[in-house]
């Protein structure tokens, strides 16, 4: 198998996302990268689920962690009767899938697939641990390959010497898009909105961009209008945690307001990702409310006096009227015409 993570930055190498080996899952702790390069080691699938909930890994990282967590679940139940192992794997699939409410549908596809692979291996007297692990690597490679196509479509929308504003951390698309830019010798300058409260844009997206040799500038979340007007941003782009069939998308909180400002300054907004088959409208998107303490402190240092309150909706929804195009593996679609995407043959993503 040719690995699809070639020439990608450190953050996106398979082993540096999440990896199962010898009864443990190692997950790069993106909460502290690049200040520290540290891996969280999980010895149970519940610990993997908690790591996903706790934002040890973000963006598409949880999809890989969930698959590796299923291999760990198979390890946990080794030596027991087949029926017990099947029941354990089924329960583990639900636990891992529901670690994040907003993406439970996507995570569920991965863990259900792992469950079926493990169940089939047990029925044939084969090792379910190896079967699930290999299936997860195959899924990972497939997703990277598909996002490589997305990146190649996105780069065509970028002007030479263009200034590109990003939001949060789009995981694989960040790497494949910039890899495509290098391949086509297209010079870009990357501006990364910092993305409070975890600073994924500042820590993760900027790390990928600078790793691949692109001039990179981090801005605070309240500088967007300034850089659009005075630094002449050409394009705004982000990934999406959910893309409903009616053209509404959910992404990291703050995405909607950047899209609104972009409309004012006539900066096009291109969303990247694969539309969800099971989300018809924005009403089907669940917005996850995370612990507000994460807004009141960062890395254990309080930002406020005792008694101050906070809220932390982790995502917001952007309407199709603010989106210039949705860039998929099949090309660029109007957010008002995603039915066309579904009318064509679907490539399995998860």
Coordinates of C-alpha atoms in Angstrom, one line a residue:
X1 CA 0.0 0.0 0.0
X2 CA 1.4 3.4 -1.0
X3 CA 0.9 5.8 2.0
X4 CA -0.9 9.0 1.2
X5 CA 0.9 11.0 3.9
X6 CA 4.0 11.5 1.8
X7 CA 5.5 15.0 1.9
X8 CA 3.1 16.1 4.6
X9 CA 4.1 18.0 7.8
X10 CA 4.9 16.2 11.1
X11 CA 1.4 16.7 12.5
X12 CA -0.2 14.7 9.6
X13 CA 2.1 11.7 9.5
X14 CA -0.1 8.7 10.4
X15 CA 1.9 7.7 13.5
X16 CA 1.8 11.3 14.7
X17 CA -2.0 11.4 14.6
X18 CA -3.0 8.3 16.5
X19 CA -1.4 4.8 16.4
X20 CA -2.2 1.4 18.0
X21 CA 0.7 -0.9 19.0
X22 CA 1.1 -3.6 21.6
X23 CA -2.0 -2.9 23.6
X24 CA -1.7 0.9 23.6
X25 CA -2.9 3.8 21.5
X26 CA -0.6 6.8 21.3
X27 CA -2.2 10.1 20.4
X28 CA -0.2 13.3 19.8
X29 CA -1.3 15.8 22.3
X30 CA -2.3 18.7 20.1
X31 CA -3.4 20.8 23.1
X32 CA 0.2 21.6 23.7
X33 CA 1.9 21.2 20.3
X34 CA 4.2 22.8 19.2
X35 CA 5.3 24.0 22.6
X36 CA 5.9 20.3 23.5
X37 CA 5.9 17.2 21.4
X38 CA 4.1 14.8 23.8
X39 CA 2.0 11.7 23.2
X40 CA -0.9 10.6 25.4
X41 CA -0.9 6.8 25.9
X42 CA -4.2 5.0 26.3
X43 CA -4.5 1.5 27.6
X44 CA -8.3 1.2 27.3
X45 CA -10.8 2.3 24.6
X46 CA -12.5 4.4 27.3
X47 CA -9.3 6.4 27.7
X48 CA -9.2 6.9 23.9
X49 CA -12.8 8.2 24.0
X50 CA -11.9 10.5 26.9
X51 CA -8.9 11.8 25.0
X52 CA -11.1 12.6 22.1
X53 CA -13.6 14.4 24.4
X54 CA -10.8 16.3 26.0
X55 CA -9.4 17.6 22.7
X56 CA -6.1 15.7 22.9
X57 CA -6.7 15.4 19.1
X58 CA -8.9 17.6 17.0
X59 CA -10.3 18.1 13.5
X60 CA -10.1 14.7 11.7
X61 CA -7.7 13.3 14.2
X62 CA -10.5 11.8 16.3
X63 CA -11.5 9.6 13.3
X64 CA -8.1 8.0 13.4
X65 CA -8.1 7.8 17.1
X66 CA -11.5 6.1 17.1
X67 CA -10.4 3.4 14.7
X68 CA -7.2 2.8 16.7
X69 CA -9.4 2.7 19.8
X70 CA -11.4 -0.1 18.3
X71 CA -8.2 -2.1 17.8
X72 CA -7.4 -1.5 21.5
X73 CA -10.9 -2.6 22.4
X74 CA -10.3 -5.9 20.6
X75 CA -7.0 -6.2 22.6
X76 CA -8.9 -5.6 25.9
X77 CA -11.3 -8.5 25.3
X78 CA -8.8 -11.0 23.9
X79 CA -9.1 -14.6 25.1
X80 CA -12.8 -14.3 26.0
X81 CA -15.6 -16.2 24.2
X82 CA -16.6 -15.0 20.8
X83 CA -20.0 -13.7 21.9
X84 CA -18.4 -11.7 24.7
X85 CA -15.9 -10.2 22.4
X86 CA -18.5 -9.2 19.9
X87 CA -20.7 -7.6 22.6
X88 CA -17.7 -5.8 24.0
X89 CA -16.7 -4.4 20.5
X90 CA -20.2 -3.3 19.8
X91 CA -20.4 -1.3 23.1
X92 CA -16.9 0.1 22.4
X93 CA -18.0 1.3 19.0
X94 CA -20.8 3.3 20.6
X95 CA -18.6 4.8 23.3
X96 CA -16.0 6.0 20.8
X97 CA -18.5 7.3 18.3
X98 CA -20.2 9.4 20.8
X99 CA -17.1 11.0 22.3
X100 CA -18.0 14.2 20.3
X101 CA -21.7 14.9 19.7
X102 CA -21.3 17.1 16.6
X103 CA -19.4 14.5 14.6
X104 CA -21.0 11.4 16.1
X105 CA -22.5 10.4 12.8
X106 CA -19.1 10.4 11.0
X107 CA -17.3 8.7 13.9
X108 CA -20.1 6.1 14.0
X109 CA -19.4 5.1 10.4
X110 CA -15.8 4.4 11.4
X111 CA -16.4 2.5 14.6
X112 CA -19.3 0.5 13.0
X113 CA -17.0 -0.4 10.2
X114 CA -14.3 -1.5 12.7
X115 CA -16.9 -3.5 14.6
X116 CA -18.0 -5.4 11.5
X117 CA -14.4 -6.1 10.6
X118 CA -13.6 -7.4 14.0
X119 CA -16.8 -9.5 14.1
X120 CA -16.0 -11.1 10.8
X121 CA -12.5 -11.9 11.9
X122 CA -13.7 -13.6 15.0
X123 CA -16.2 -15.6 13.0
X124 CA -13.3 -16.9 10.8
X125 CA -11.1 -17.6 13.7
X126 CA -8.7 -14.7 12.8
X127 CA -7.2 -12.0 15.0
X128 CA -9.7 -9.1 15.4
X129 CA -6.9 -6.8 16.7
X130 CA -4.9 -7.0 13.5
X131 CA -8.0 -7.0 11.3
X132 CA -9.3 -3.8 12.9
X133 CA -5.9 -2.1 12.9
X134 CA -5.3 -2.8 9.2
X135 CA -8.8 -1.7 8.4
X136 CA -8.2 1.6 10.2
X137 CA -4.9 2.2 8.3
X138 CA -6.7 1.5 5.1
X139 CA -9.5 3.9 6.1
X140 CA -6.9 6.5 7.0
X141 CA -5.1 6.1 3.7
X142 CA -8.4 6.3 1.8
X143 CA -9.4 9.6 3.6
X144 CA -6.0 11.2 2.9
X145 CA -6.2 10.1 -0.8
X146 CA -9.7 11.6 -1.1
X147 CA -8.7 14.8 0.6
X148 CA -5.7 15.0 -1.8
X149 CA -8.3 15.4 -4.6
X150 CA -10.0 18.1 -2.6
X151 CA -6.7 19.9 -2.2
X152 CA -6.0 19.8 -5.9
X153 CA -9.4 21.3 -6.6
X154 CA -9.0 24.0 -4.0
X155 CA -5.6 25.1 -5.3
X156 CA -7.1 25.9 -8.7
X157 CA -9.2 28.6 -6.9
X158 CA -6.2 30.4 -5.5
X159 CA -4.4 33.2 -7.3
X160 CA -0.7 33.1 -7.8
X161 CA 1.0 35.1 -4.9
X162 CA -2.4 35.0 -3.2
X163 CA -3.0 35.7 0.5
X164 CA -5.2 33.0 2.1
X165 CA -7.0 33.3 5.4
X166 CA -7.7 30.1 7.3
X167 CA -9.9 29.2 10.3
X168 CA -9.1 26.6 12.9
X169 CA -7.3 23.5 11.8
X170 CA -8.6 21.6 8.7
X171 CA -6.4 18.6 9.4
X172 CA -5.7 16.7 6.2
X173 CA -6.9 19.4 3.7
X174 CA -4.4 21.8 5.1
X175 CA -1.5 19.5 4.2
X176 CA -2.9 18.3 0.9
X177 CA -3.8 21.8 -0.3
X178 CA -0.4 23.2 0.5
X179 CA 1.3 20.1 -0.9
X180 CA -0.6 20.7 -4.1
X181 CA 0.5 24.4 -4.1
X182 CA 4.1 23.3 -3.8
X183 CA 3.7 20.8 -6.6
X184 CA 2.2 23.5 -8.9
X185 CA 4.8 26.1 -7.8
X186 CA 2.0 28.4 -6.7
X187 CA 3.3 30.9 -4.2
X188 CA 0.9 31.6 -1.3
X189 CA 1.0 33.6 1.9
X190 CA -1.0 32.0 4.7
X191 CA -2.8 34.0 7.4
X192 CA -4.1 31.9 10.3
X193 CA -6.8 33.1 12.6
X194 CA -5.6 32.0 16.0
X195 CA -8.9 30.2 17.0
X196 CA -9.7 30.6 20.7
X197 CA -9.8 29.0 23.1
X198 CA -7.5 26.2 22.0
X199 CA -5.5 28.2 19.4
X200 CA -5.6 25.5 16.8
X201 CA -5.0 28.0 14.0
X202 CA -2.0 29.5 15.8
X203 CA -0.5 26.2 16.9
X204 CA -1.5 23.6 14.3
X205 CA -2.4 25.2 11.0
X206 CA 0.5 27.6 11.2
X207 CA 2.8 24.7 12.1
X208 CA 1.8 22.8 9.0
X209 CA 2.1 25.9 6.7
X210 CA 5.6 26.8 8.0
X211 CA 6.7 23.1 7.9
X212 CA 6.0 23.1 4.2
X213 CA 7.8 26.4 3.6
X214 CA 5.0 28.9 3.1
X215 CA 5.2 32.5 4.6
X216 CA 2.9 32.3 7.5
X217 CA 1.2 35.0 9.7
X218 CA -0.9 34.4 12.8
X219 CA -3.6 36.9 13.7
X220 CA -5.9 37.1 16.7
X221 CA -9.5 36.3 16.0
X222 CA -10.5 40.0 16.3
X223 CA -8.1 41.1 13.5
X224 CA -10.1 39.6 10.6
X225 CA -11.6 42.9 9.2
X226 CA -8.3 44.6 9.5
X227 CA -6.3 42.1 7.5
X228 CA -9.0 41.8 4.9
X229 CA -9.0 45.6 4.3
X230 CA -5.3 46.4 4.8
X231 CA -3.5 43.2 4.1
X232 CA -5.7 42.4 1.1
X233 CA -6.7 38.8 1.7
X234 CA -7.7 37.1 -1.5
X235 CA -9.5 34.0 -0.3
X236 CA -10.9 32.7 3.0
X237 CA -11.1 28.9 3.3
X238 CA -11.9 26.4 6.1
X239 CA -12.9 22.8 6.5
X240 CA -16.3 21.9 7.9
X241 CA -17.3 19.5 10.7
X242 CA -20.7 19.1 9.0
X243 CA -22.0 19.9 5.6
X244 CA -25.8 19.6 5.3
X245 CA -27.6 19.0 2.0
X246 CA -29.2 22.4 2.2
X247 CA -25.8 24.1 2.0
X248 CA -25.5 25.0 5.7
X249 CA -22.1 24.1 7.2
X250 CA -20.9 23.8 10.8
X251 CA -17.3 24.6 11.7
X252 CA -15.3 26.0 14.6
X253 CA -17.0 28.8 16.4
X254 CA -16.1 32.1 14.7
X255 CA -16.3 30.8 11.2
X256 CA -19.7 32.4 10.6
X257 CA -18.5 35.8 11.6
X258 CA -15.4 35.6 9.3
X259 CA -17.7 34.7 6.5
X260 CA -19.9 37.7 7.3
X261 CA -16.9 40.0 7.3
X262 CA -15.6 38.4 4.1
X263 CA -18.9 39.2 2.3
X264 CA -18.5 42.8 3.3
X265 CA -15.0 42.9 1.8
X266 CA -15.9 40.7 -1.2
X267 CA -13.5 38.0 -0.1
X268 CA -14.7 34.6 -1.4
X269 CA -15.2 31.8 1.1
X270 CA -14.5 28.2 0.0
X271 CA -15.5 25.4 2.3
X272 CA -13.7 22.0 2.0
X273 CA -15.1 18.6 2.8
X274 CA -17.4 15.8 2.0
X275 CA -21.2 16.5 2.4
X276 CA -23.0 14.5 5.0
X277 CA -25.5 12.0 3.6
X278 CA -27.6 12.0 6.8
X279 CA -27.9 15.8 7.4
X280 CA -30.6 17.3 5.3
X281 CA -30.8 20.8 6.8
X282 CA -29.1 22.9 9.5
X283 CA -31.7 21.5 12.0
X284 CA -29.9 18.2 11.8
X285 CA -26.6 19.7 13.0
X286 CA -26.0 19.4 16.8
X287 CA -23.9 22.2 18.3
X288 CA -21.7 20.8 21.0
X289 CA -21.4 23.0 24.2
X290 CA -18.1 22.4 25.8
X291 CA -16.9 23.2 29.3
X292 CA -16.9 27.0 29.7
X293 CA -13.9 26.7 32.0
X294 CA -11.8 26.4 28.9
X295 CA -12.8 30.0 28.0
X296 CA -11.9 31.3 31.4
X297 CA -8.4 29.8 31.5
X298 CA -5.7 28.5 29.2
X299 CA -3.2 25.8 30.1
X300 CA -4.2 26.1 33.7
X301 CA -3.7 29.8 34.0
X302 CA -7.0 31.7 34.8
X303 CA -7.8 34.7 32.7
X304 CA -10.5 36.1 34.9
X305 CA -11.5 36.8 38.5
X306 CA -13.5 34.1 40.4
X307 CA -17.2 34.4 39.7
X308 CA -16.9 35.4 36.1
X309 CA -19.1 33.3 33.8
X310 CA -18.4 32.0 30.2
X311 CA -20.0 30.1 27.4
X312 CA -18.3 27.8 24.9
X313 CA -20.4 26.7 21.9
X314 CA -17.7 24.8 20.0
X315 CA -19.2 25.4 16.5
X316 CA -21.4 27.8 14.6
X317 CA -23.4 27.4 11.5
X318 CA -22.8 29.4 8.3
X319 CA -25.6 29.8 5.8
X320 CA -25.1 29.0 2.1
X321 CA -25.6 32.7 1.2
X322 CA -22.1 33.4 2.7
X323 CA -20.4 30.5 0.9
X324 CA -18.8 30.9 -2.5
X325 CA -18.4 27.2 -3.1
X326 CA -18.0 23.8 -1.4
X327 CA -14.9 22.1 -2.6
X328 CA -15.2 18.3 -2.6
X329 CA -13.3 15.3 -4.1
X330 CA -15.5 15.6 -7.2
X331 CA -15.0 19.3 -7.7
X332 CA -16.5 22.6 -6.6
X333 CA -20.2 22.8 -6.0
X334 CA -22.6 25.7 -5.2
X335 CA -23.9 25.3 -1.7
X336 CA -27.4 25.5 -3.3
X337 CA -26.7 22.5 -5.5
X338 CA -25.3 19.8 -3.3
X339 CA -28.0 17.4 -4.7
X340 CA -25.8 17.2 -7.8
X341 CA -23.0 15.8 -5.6
X342 CA -25.2 13.1 -4.3
X343 CA -26.6 12.2 -7.7
X344 CA -23.2 11.0 -8.8
X345 CA -21.5 7.8 -7.6
X346 CA -20.2 8.1 -4.1
X347 CA -16.7 7.1 -3.0
X348 CA -16.6 5.6 0.4
X349 CA -14.9 8.1 2.7
X350 CA -15.1 6.8 6.2

